[in-house]
Short mmCIF file of C-alpha atoms in Angstrom, two decimals:
data_model
loop_
_atom_site.label_atom_id
_atom_site.label_comp_id
_atom_site.label_asym_id
_atom_site.label_seq_id
_atom_site.Cartn_x
_atom_site.Cartn_y
_atom_site.Cartn_z
CA PHE A 987 51.27 -92.99 43.06
CA ASN A 988 53.41 -91.91 46.78
CA LEU A 989 53.60 -95.58 47.27
CA HIS A 990 54.99 -96.12 44.09
CA ALA A 991 57.58 -93.01 44.03
CA ALA A 992 59.26 -94.90 47.66
CA LYS A 993 59.30 -98.19 45.32
CA LYS A 994 61.52 -96.29 43.03
CA GLU A 995 64.19 -95.07 45.24
CA VAL A 996 64.76 -98.01 47.14
CA ALA A 997 68.05 -99.85 45.16
CA PHE A 998 66.95 -103.45 47.11
CA PRO A 999 63.62 -105.49 48.53
CA LEU A 1000 63.06 -103.95 52.41
CA LYS A 1001 62.30 -108.10 53.10
CA ASN A 1002 65.16 -110.00 55.25
CA SER A 1003 67.02 -106.44 55.13
CA LEU A 1004 68.91 -103.77 57.74
CA PHE A 1005 68.03 -100.72 57.10
CA PHE A 1006 67.63 -96.96 58.80
CA ILE A 1007 65.75 -93.98 58.88
CA GLU A 1008 66.66 -90.54 60.42
CA ALA A 1009 63.67 -88.68 61.57
CA TRP A 1010 62.32 -85.78 63.95
CA VAL A 1011 60.67 -86.62 67.44
CA PRO A 1012 59.53 -83.77 69.53
CA GLN A 1013 61.08 -83.84 73.25
CA ASN A 1014 57.39 -84.87 74.19
CA LYS A 1015 56.97 -87.38 72.44
CA VAL A 1016 59.93 -89.34 72.47
CA ALA A 1017 58.56 -91.77 75.22
CA THR A 1018 55.15 -92.38 73.28
CA LEU A 1019 57.56 -93.24 70.67
CA HIS A 1020 59.64 -96.44 72.69
CA GLY A 1021 56.71 -97.49 73.97
CA MET A 1022 54.89 -97.99 70.41
CA ILE A 1023 57.94 -100.06 69.09
CA ASP A 1024 58.60 -101.75 72.08
CA GLY A 1025 58.07 -105.57 70.74
CA MET A 1026 58.67 -104.95 67.33
CA SER A 1027 62.35 -105.67 65.77
CA ILE A 1028 63.37 -101.49 65.78
CA HIS A 1029 65.68 -99.94 67.72
CA ALA A 1030 66.05 -95.94 68.11
CA GLU A 1031 68.04 -94.35 70.04
CA GLN A 1032 68.99 -90.00 69.66
CA ILE A 1033 71.52 -88.87 67.55
CA ALA A 1034 73.90 -85.74 67.08
CA LEU A 1035 72.49 -82.85 65.52
CA ASP A 1036 74.43 -81.58 62.84
CA THR A 1037 75.72 -78.46 62.17
CA ARG A 1038 73.26 -77.72 59.04
CA ASP A 1039 70.32 -79.25 60.23
CA ARG A 1040 67.38 -76.83 60.23
CA LYS A 1041 65.51 -78.03 63.64
CA PRO A 1042 61.16 -78.17 62.83
CA THR A 1043 59.16 -76.11 65.43
CA VAL A 1044 56.34 -78.32 66.51
CA LEU A 1045 52.72 -76.25 67.91
CA GLU A 1046 50.62 -77.83 69.91
CA ASN A 1047 47.70 -76.05 71.06
CA SER A 1048 44.25 -76.93 71.61
CA GLY A 1049 40.97 -75.23 72.58
CA ALA A 1050 40.71 -71.88 71.17
CA ALA A 1051 44.24 -71.72 71.18
CA GLN A 1052 44.20 -73.49 68.09
CA MET A 1053 42.85 -70.80 66.27
CA GLY A 1054 45.46 -68.10 67.43
CA GLU A 1055 47.80 -70.84 66.23
CA ASP A 1056 45.88 -70.52 62.62
CA LEU A 1057 46.35 -66.42 62.95
CA ILE A 1058 50.13 -66.57 63.00
CA LYS A 1059 50.63 -69.30 60.74
CA ILE A 1060 49.38 -66.20 58.27
CA PHE A 1061 52.39 -64.79 59.18
CA ASP A 1062 55.25 -66.94 60.00
CA VAL A 1063 56.37 -69.88 61.89
CA PRO A 1064 57.72 -68.96 64.86
CA ASP A 1065 61.00 -70.55 65.88
CA THR A 1066 61.85 -73.53 67.84
CA THR A 1067 63.10 -70.55 70.44
CA ASP A 1068 60.31 -68.53 70.83
CA LYS A 1069 57.49 -68.82 72.98
CA ASP A 1070 54.15 -70.13 71.65
CA PRO A 1071 52.66 -66.86 71.15
CA SER A 1072 49.26 -68.36 69.40
CA SER A 1073 46.73 -67.74 72.88
CA TRP A 1074 48.69 -63.59 72.44
CA VAL A 1075 48.03 -63.21 68.96
CA LEU A 1076 44.45 -64.64 69.46
CA TRP A 1077 42.94 -62.43 72.57
CA PHE A 1078 44.70 -59.13 70.85
CA PHE A 1079 43.39 -59.33 67.57
CA THR A 1080 40.22 -59.99 68.63
CA PHE A 1081 40.29 -56.70 70.98
CA PHE A 1082 41.78 -54.45 67.91
CA PHE A 1083 39.54 -55.79 66.03
CA ALA A 1084 36.59 -55.29 68.04
CA ILE A 1085 37.38 -52.03 68.32
CA ILE A 1086 38.48 -50.94 64.50
CA VAL A 1087 34.52 -52.29 64.05
CA GLY A 1088 33.63 -49.96 66.79
CA ASP A 1089 29.56 -50.87 65.97
CA ALA A 1090 27.57 -52.53 68.52
CA GLY A 1091 24.54 -53.00 65.42
CA TYR A 1092 27.72 -53.81 63.40
CA GLY A 1093 28.69 -56.86 65.52
CA PHE A 1094 25.62 -58.34 65.85
CA ILE A 1095 25.11 -58.47 61.90
CA PHE A 1096 28.44 -60.01 61.83
CA LEU A 1097 27.16 -62.38 64.57
CA LEU A 1098 24.14 -63.13 62.58
CA ILE A 1099 26.08 -64.68 59.50
CA ALA A 1100 28.49 -66.40 61.87
CA LEU A 1101 25.77 -68.46 63.03
CA PHE A 1102 23.95 -69.08 59.47
CA LEU A 1103 27.33 -70.28 58.48
CA ILE A 1104 27.60 -72.82 61.72
CA PHE A 1105 24.00 -73.84 60.93
CA LYS A 1106 24.79 -73.96 57.36
CA PHE A 1107 27.79 -76.24 57.60
CA PRO A 1108 27.29 -78.52 60.50
CA HIS A 1109 30.12 -81.06 59.63
CA ALA A 1110 32.61 -78.03 58.93
CA ALA A 1111 35.52 -79.47 60.57
CA GLY A 1112 39.77 -78.28 61.30
CA SER A 1113 40.84 -75.53 59.98
CA GLN A 1114 37.07 -74.08 58.75
CA LYS A 1115 35.51 -75.39 61.79
CA ARG A 1116 37.40 -72.96 63.65
CA MET A 1117 37.28 -70.17 61.63
CA MET A 1118 33.31 -69.98 61.86
CA LYS A 1119 34.66 -70.02 65.73
CA LEU A 1120 36.87 -67.25 65.34
CA PHE A 1121 34.39 -65.14 63.31
CA THR A 1122 31.71 -66.03 66.12
CA LEU A 1123 34.46 -64.80 69.08
CA LEU A 1124 35.21 -61.41 66.59
CA SER A 1125 31.62 -61.13 66.51
CA ALA A 1126 30.67 -61.53 70.26
CA ALA A 1127 33.95 -58.48 71.28
CA SER A 1128 32.14 -55.82 68.64
CA ILE A 1129 29.17 -56.02 70.40
CA ALA A 1130 30.96 -55.67 73.87
CA TRP A 1131 33.08 -53.08 72.52
CA GLY A 1132 30.18 -51.40 71.11
CA VAL A 1133 28.05 -51.51 73.97
CA VAL A 1134 31.24 -50.10 76.02
CA THR A 1135 31.22 -46.87 73.76
CA GLY A 1136 27.76 -46.66 72.72
CA SER A 1137 27.77 -46.91 69.63
CA TYR A 1138 24.92 -48.75 67.43
CA PHE A 1139 25.26 -48.17 63.73
CA GLY A 1140 26.49 -44.71 64.23
CA LEU A 1141 22.84 -43.24 65.88
CA LYS A 1142 23.48 -40.05 67.97
CA PHE A 1143 22.01 -40.70 71.72
CA ALA A 1144 21.63 -37.65 74.32
CA PRO A 1145 23.66 -38.39 77.40
CA THR A 1146 20.42 -39.02 79.25
CA SER A 1147 19.32 -42.09 77.67
CA PHE A 1148 19.79 -45.52 78.32
CA VAL A 1149 22.42 -46.60 76.20
CA SER A 1150 24.24 -43.56 77.58
CA GLU A 1151 23.83 -44.46 80.62
CA ILE A 1152 24.98 -48.36 80.57
CA SER A 1153 28.41 -47.26 78.80
CA PRO A 1154 31.87 -46.81 80.61
CA THR A 1155 32.64 -44.35 78.15
CA HIS A 1156 29.93 -42.62 78.82
CA TYR A 1157 30.56 -42.60 82.83
CA LEU A 1158 34.03 -41.52 82.47
CA VAL A 1159 32.92 -38.50 80.13
CA GLU A 1160 30.84 -37.38 82.77
CA ARG A 1161 33.60 -37.67 85.64
CA LYS A 1162 35.92 -36.09 83.18
CA ALA A 1163 32.87 -33.21 83.03
CA ASP A 1164 32.73 -32.78 86.96
CA TYR A 1165 36.34 -32.25 87.25
CA HIS A 1166 36.48 -29.60 84.60
CA PHE A 1167 33.52 -28.00 86.21
CA ALA A 1168 34.78 -28.29 89.43
CA LYS A 1169 38.57 -26.54 88.73
CA LYS A 1170 36.45 -23.75 86.39
CA ASP A 1171 39.61 -24.57 84.30
CA GLY A 1172 40.72 -23.67 80.48
CA VAL A 1173 38.77 -26.14 79.56
CA TYR A 1174 35.64 -25.05 81.01
CA LYS A 1175 36.53 -21.31 79.63
CA PHE A 1176 36.71 -22.91 76.29
CA TRP A 1177 33.44 -24.61 76.23
CA LEU A 1178 32.03 -21.22 78.03
CA ALA A 1179 32.51 -19.14 75.46
CA LYS A 1180 30.92 -21.22 72.93
CA PHE A 1181 28.45 -22.00 74.88
CA PRO A 1182 27.49 -18.92 77.86
CA GLN A 1183 24.18 -21.11 78.88
CA ILE A 1184 26.30 -23.82 80.68
CA SER A 1185 26.93 -20.94 83.45
CA LYS A 1186 23.70 -22.56 84.08
CA ALA A 1187 24.57 -25.83 85.32
CA THR A 1188 25.20 -26.99 88.82
CA SER A 1189 27.55 -30.08 87.82
CA GLY A 1190 28.96 -31.33 84.51
CA THR A 1191 26.84 -34.00 83.68
CA GLU A 1192 24.10 -31.29 83.60
CA MET A 1193 26.77 -29.30 81.75
CA LEU A 1194 27.16 -32.13 79.13
CA GLU A 1195 23.26 -32.02 78.45
CA ILE A 1196 23.07 -28.20 78.10
CA ALA A 1197 25.93 -27.96 75.33
CA LYS A 1198 24.05 -28.60 72.37
CA SER A 1199 23.17 -28.12 69.11
CA THR A 1200 20.73 -28.76 66.30
CA LYS A 1201 21.35 -28.84 62.54
CA ASN A 1202 19.21 -30.18 59.66
CA LYS A 1203 16.93 -31.88 62.79
CA VAL A 1204 19.79 -33.95 64.15
CA THR A 1205 20.61 -33.33 67.87
CA SER A 1206 24.06 -32.95 68.41
CA TYR A 1207 26.29 -32.80 72.14
CA PRO A 1208 30.06 -31.31 71.22
CA ILE A 1209 31.08 -31.58 74.37
CA VAL A 1210 30.60 -35.15 74.78
CA ASP A 1211 32.15 -35.85 71.69
CA GLU A 1212 35.37 -34.06 71.93
CA PHE A 1213 35.08 -35.92 75.65
CA PHE A 1214 34.46 -38.81 74.25
CA SER A 1215 37.01 -38.78 70.90
CA ASN A 1216 40.39 -37.22 73.99
CA ILE A 1217 39.09 -40.96 76.65
CA ILE A 1218 38.63 -43.07 73.22
CA LEU A 1219 42.24 -42.03 72.08
CA GLU A 1220 43.88 -42.03 75.77
CA ILE A 1221 43.14 -45.79 76.15
CA ILE A 1222 43.85 -46.58 72.61
CA LEU A 1223 47.49 -45.55 73.55
CA ILE A 1224 47.29 -46.95 77.40
CA ILE A 1225 46.48 -50.39 75.11
CA GLY A 1226 49.41 -49.98 72.84
CA ILE A 1227 51.62 -49.40 76.21
CA VAL A 1228 50.58 -52.60 77.62
CA HIS A 1229 50.54 -54.61 74.65
CA ILE A 1230 54.41 -53.92 73.71
CA SER A 1231 55.03 -53.78 77.59
CA PHE A 1232 53.68 -57.77 77.38
CA GLY A 1233 56.09 -58.30 75.19
CA LEU A 1234 59.01 -57.38 76.60
CA LEU A 1235 58.17 -58.62 79.69
CA ARG A 1236 57.81 -62.08 77.50
CA TYR A 1237 61.80 -62.11 76.58
CA ILE A 1238 63.01 -60.13 79.57
CA ARG A 1239 65.42 -62.47 79.78
CA MET A 1240 66.67 -62.11 76.65
CA SER A 1241 66.50 -58.67 77.18
CA ILE A 1242 66.15 -57.32 80.56
CA ALA A 1243 66.72 -53.99 79.18
CA GLY A 1244 62.43 -53.75 78.73
CA LEU A 1245 62.29 -53.27 82.46
CA GLY A 1246 63.49 -50.41 81.84
CA TRP A 1247 61.74 -49.49 78.60
CA ILE A 1248 58.35 -50.59 80.16
CA THR A 1249 58.92 -48.09 83.26
CA PHE A 1250 59.80 -45.34 80.58
CA LEU A 1251 56.40 -45.65 78.62
CA VAL A 1252 54.46 -45.31 81.84
CA GLY A 1253 56.34 -42.00 82.69
CA GLY A 1254 55.89 -40.88 78.67
CA TYR A 1255 52.09 -41.77 80.02
CA PHE A 1256 51.97 -39.60 83.04
CA PHE A 1257 54.70 -36.58 81.94
CA PHE A 1258 53.50 -35.92 78.21
CA PRO A 1259 49.70 -35.00 79.16
CA SER A 1260 51.26 -32.00 80.81
CA ILE A 1261 53.49 -30.03 78.01
CA LEU A 1262 49.67 -30.57 76.01
CA LYS A 1263 48.21 -29.51 78.32
CA ALA A 1264 45.42 -32.69 78.63
CA THR A 1265 43.58 -34.28 81.72
CA ILE A 1266 44.09 -37.59 81.93
CA ILE A 1267 42.15 -40.55 83.52
CA PRO A 1268 43.83 -40.97 87.14
CA GLU A 1269 43.77 -37.25 87.14
CA PHE A 1270 40.04 -36.40 86.26
CA MET A 1271 38.96 -40.02 88.10
CA GLY A 1272 40.57 -38.26 91.47
CA TRP A 1273 43.02 -41.00 91.64
CA MET A 1274 46.65 -38.75 91.35
CA THR A 1275 46.76 -35.02 91.23
CA PRO A 1276 48.31 -33.31 87.63
CA LYS A 1277 51.67 -32.25 90.04
CA PHE A 1278 52.19 -35.51 91.14
CA THR A 1279 51.28 -37.68 87.30
CA THR A 1280 53.97 -34.76 86.01
CA ALA A 1281 56.59 -35.44 88.58
CA LEU A 1282 56.55 -39.31 88.31
CA GLY A 1283 55.88 -39.35 84.12
CA PHE A 1284 59.49 -37.18 84.57
CA GLN A 1285 61.61 -39.26 87.08
CA CYS A 1286 59.89 -42.78 84.87
CA ILE A 1287 61.58 -41.64 81.25
CA TYR A 1288 64.87 -40.94 82.65
CA VAL A 1289 65.00 -43.90 84.94
CA GLY A 1290 63.80 -46.11 82.19
CA ILE A 1291 66.44 -45.31 79.95
CA ALA A 1292 69.30 -44.96 81.83
CA PHE A 1293 68.34 -48.39 83.92
CA ALA A 1294 67.50 -49.72 79.66
CA ILE A 1295 71.20 -48.32 78.84
CA THR A 1296 72.67 -49.56 82.10
CA ALA A 1297 71.21 -53.22 81.75
CA ALA A 1298 72.04 -53.99 77.97
CA LEU A 1299 75.68 -52.98 78.63
CA ILE A 1300 76.39 -54.74 81.52
CA GLN A 1301 74.47 -57.74 79.77
CA HIS A 1302 75.44 -57.15 76.25
CA ARG A 1303 78.66 -55.45 76.61
CA LEU A 1304 79.88 -52.75 74.27
CA LYS A 1305 76.80 -54.19 71.57
CA GLY A 1306 74.69 -52.92 74.33
CA LEU A 1307 75.15 -49.05 73.37
CA GLY A 1308 72.89 -50.08 70.66
CA GLU A 1309 69.95 -50.00 73.06
CA VAL A 1310 69.74 -45.85 72.69
CA ALA A 1311 68.58 -46.41 69.75
CA HIS A 1312 65.47 -47.99 70.70
CA LEU A 1313 64.19 -44.67 71.81
CA VAL A 1314 62.87 -43.76 68.86
CA GLN A 1315 61.62 -47.70 68.26
CA ILE A 1316 59.43 -47.65 70.53
CA VAL A 1317 57.82 -44.55 70.79
CA ALA A 1318 56.92 -44.92 67.14
CA ASP A 1319 55.40 -48.49 67.84
CA VAL A 1320 53.13 -46.85 70.66
CA LEU A 1321 52.55 -44.22 68.18
CA SER A 1322 51.46 -47.33 65.63
CA TYR A 1323 48.39 -48.28 68.08
CA LEU A 1324 46.62 -44.59 66.87
CA ARG A 1325 45.48 -46.64 63.38
CA LEU A 1326 42.65 -48.17 65.95
CA TYR A 1327 41.27 -44.68 66.53
CA ALA A 1328 41.43 -43.61 62.95
CA LEU A 1329 39.93 -46.41 61.61
CA SER A 1330 37.05 -46.37 64.24
CA LEU A 1331 36.60 -42.75 64.16
CA ALA A 1332 36.19 -43.28 60.43
CA GLY A 1333 33.73 -46.00 60.40
CA ALA A 1334 31.80 -44.09 62.89
CA ILE A 1335 31.74 -41.06 60.95
CA MET A 1336 30.82 -42.91 57.75
CA ALA A 1337 28.09 -44.73 59.63
CA SER A 1338 26.94 -40.93 61.56
CA THR A 1339 26.84 -39.78 57.50
CA PHE A 1340 24.68 -42.70 55.98
CA ASN A 1341 21.84 -41.65 58.39
CA GLN A 1342 22.07 -38.57 57.69
CA GLU A 1343 21.89 -38.58 54.40
CA GLY A 1344 19.74 -41.02 54.31
CA THR A 1345 16.96 -39.55 56.55
CA ALA A 1346 17.59 -36.33 54.12
CA LEU A 1347 15.28 -38.42 51.52
CA ASN A 1348 12.21 -40.12 50.59
CA LEU A 1349 11.50 -43.35 52.36
CA PHE A 1350 12.40 -45.37 49.54
CA LEU A 1351 15.79 -43.66 48.43
CA GLY A 1352 16.55 -43.27 52.48
CA PHE A 1353 16.79 -47.01 53.06
CA ILE A 1354 18.46 -47.88 50.01
CA VAL A 1355 21.61 -44.43 50.85
CA ILE A 1356 21.56 -46.33 54.69
CA LEU A 1357 21.09 -49.79 53.49
CA ALA A 1358 24.09 -49.58 51.22
CA GLY A 1359 26.34 -47.39 53.21
CA HIS A 1360 25.98 -49.20 56.48
CA GLY A 1361 26.82 -52.50 53.71
CA VAL A 1362 29.95 -50.50 52.77
CA ASN A 1363 31.27 -49.36 55.93
CA MET A 1364 30.95 -52.93 57.60
CA ILE A 1365 32.86 -54.64 54.59
CA LEU A 1366 35.86 -51.99 55.40
CA ALA A 1367 35.41 -51.88 58.79
CA MET A 1368 36.08 -56.47 58.43
CA GLY A 1369 38.63 -55.81 56.42
CA GLY A 1370 40.55 -52.81 58.33
CA GLY A 1371 40.14 -54.72 61.42
CA ILE A 1372 41.55 -58.02 59.78
CA ILE A 1373 44.49 -56.29 58.31
CA HIS A 1374 45.39 -53.78 60.78
CA GLY A 1375 44.23 -56.02 63.55
CA LEU A 1376 47.14 -58.79 62.61
CA ARG A 1377 49.53 -55.91 61.55
CA LEU A 1378 49.54 -54.66 65.07
CA ASN A 1379 50.42 -58.22 66.25
CA PHE A 1380 52.19 -59.12 63.45
CA ILE A 1381 54.74 -56.22 63.04
CA GLU A 1382 55.06 -54.03 66.30
CA TRP A 1383 54.35 -56.40 69.25
CA TYR A 1384 56.44 -59.06 67.13
CA HIS A 1385 59.21 -56.55 67.11
CA TYR A 1386 59.79 -57.07 70.70
CA CYS A 1387 59.49 -61.08 71.65
CA PHE A 1388 59.46 -63.23 68.34
CA ILE A 1389 62.30 -64.44 66.28
CA GLY A 1390 60.38 -66.13 64.00
CA GLY A 1391 61.67 -67.54 60.65
CA GLY A 1392 60.99 -71.57 61.75
CA LYS A 1393 59.80 -74.34 59.43
CA LEU A 1394 57.22 -76.37 60.59
CA PHE A 1395 57.04 -79.97 61.91
CA LYS A 1396 54.80 -82.20 59.71
CA PRO A 1397 54.91 -85.77 61.67
CA LEU A 1398 54.62 -88.98 59.46
CA HIS A 1399 51.06 -89.58 58.62
CA LYS A 1400 48.64 -92.22 56.60
CA LEU A 1401 47.99 -91.28 53.91
CA LYS A 1402 43.87 -91.55 53.28
CA ILE A 1403 42.90 -92.46 50.10
CA LYS A 1404 38.46 -91.60 49.50
CA GLY A 1405 37.29 -94.07 47.68
#
C-alpha cells in the first residue's frame, strides 16, 4: 500500500533522474549519516531552518529510563529545549505509587501478579515487556515502603512486636515519645489526661506500650497512631519540598530566582511548625533546638523571598515583578503533596475496617468480607497510585522544569510485512 501511494506521488520515473529530499537528522547521528552514504551517489548537507519549521524531539533512553520515557509520553512530548525528564519521572512516580499503596502485603500480591505475567508471556517485547518490568518495580517499591512503615494488610501490631522493631518509622515514633516524655511538655500532659497510667512509665517507649485501649477485642495504641500520622505527614511535606526543589534546580539557568524559592521552602518547613506548636523530626531527634529552627526558618523565609524577587528583576527586568505571584503557587504546590498522605491513610483505614468487620463474622462470611474488601482496596490503591503518582510529576513538578509541546521524532525505517 505504501509503495503504491509513493509511486502515485512522483511525476516521473526515478531512474536516471536527479531528485532531493529534506529530512530531520538528530545531531548525534550526522556523522553516522555521512559514513552510511559514503561511496554512494548521494550528497548530504545541512540546510538553513525555515521560521515555520518545528524541530522534532529525539528521545533516546536505554535500560530503566525507557520505562520513564513510556510514562512521559502519556502526558506530553518534551520540547527540544527541555532536559529529558524520563528518569526523574520514573523514580519519583515509583516512590509516590509506593506511598499511596502504603502496604507491604498489597505490594507482595502485586509482585506475584507481575511475576505471573512475566512467566505467562516470556516472549513479550518492546513496550509490553517494559510495562511488566515497571509493574515489578512498583510492586517491589510498595513492599519496601510497607516495611518502612510497618504496614501489612492493615493489621495492628504492638509497639514491642518484631514488625514494629524493624520499622524505621516506628523508631522515629519512639524518639518522639522519648522527647515529649523527657520534656513533660504540653503533648505529654495531653496524653496524661487521657491515660493517667502513663505516669508510671520510665521512658517514652514504655509510655507508648502502656497507653492502649481495647474495643471489639482489638487492641490499639492511640499515642503510637497519633505520632505515626504526624511523622508520615511531615515526611510527605519534606518529599514535596525536595521534589519541587529538584525541579527548580534543573532549570536554574533559566530562572535564578529558583534558589530563593528553595530557601523559602526550607524556611517554611522550619518556621511554620512553631506557629502550629508542632515538634518536627530535627527537634525530637536532638539535631536542633526549637528556638534555633524557628529563628532559622524565619530568616530563610524572608531571605528566600527577597533573593527570588531581586534575581528575577536582574534576569528579566520589569517582567521579574511577576515573580511575587510564585509565592502562592509554590506553597499550593507543596501542599498538593498531602494527597499522598490522604490516599495512604484512606487505604490503611479501609484495610483495618475490613479486617475488623471480617473477624466479627463467622469463618466463611468473614473470609469473604476480608478477601473482597482487600481486593477492592488494592484496586483503588493501584488506581490512585497511578493517577496521583503521575499527576504530581506532570502537574506540580513539570510546572517548574518542563516546557513541553514537542513533536516526537519518527525516523525513516523499513516497513516489515508479516507473511
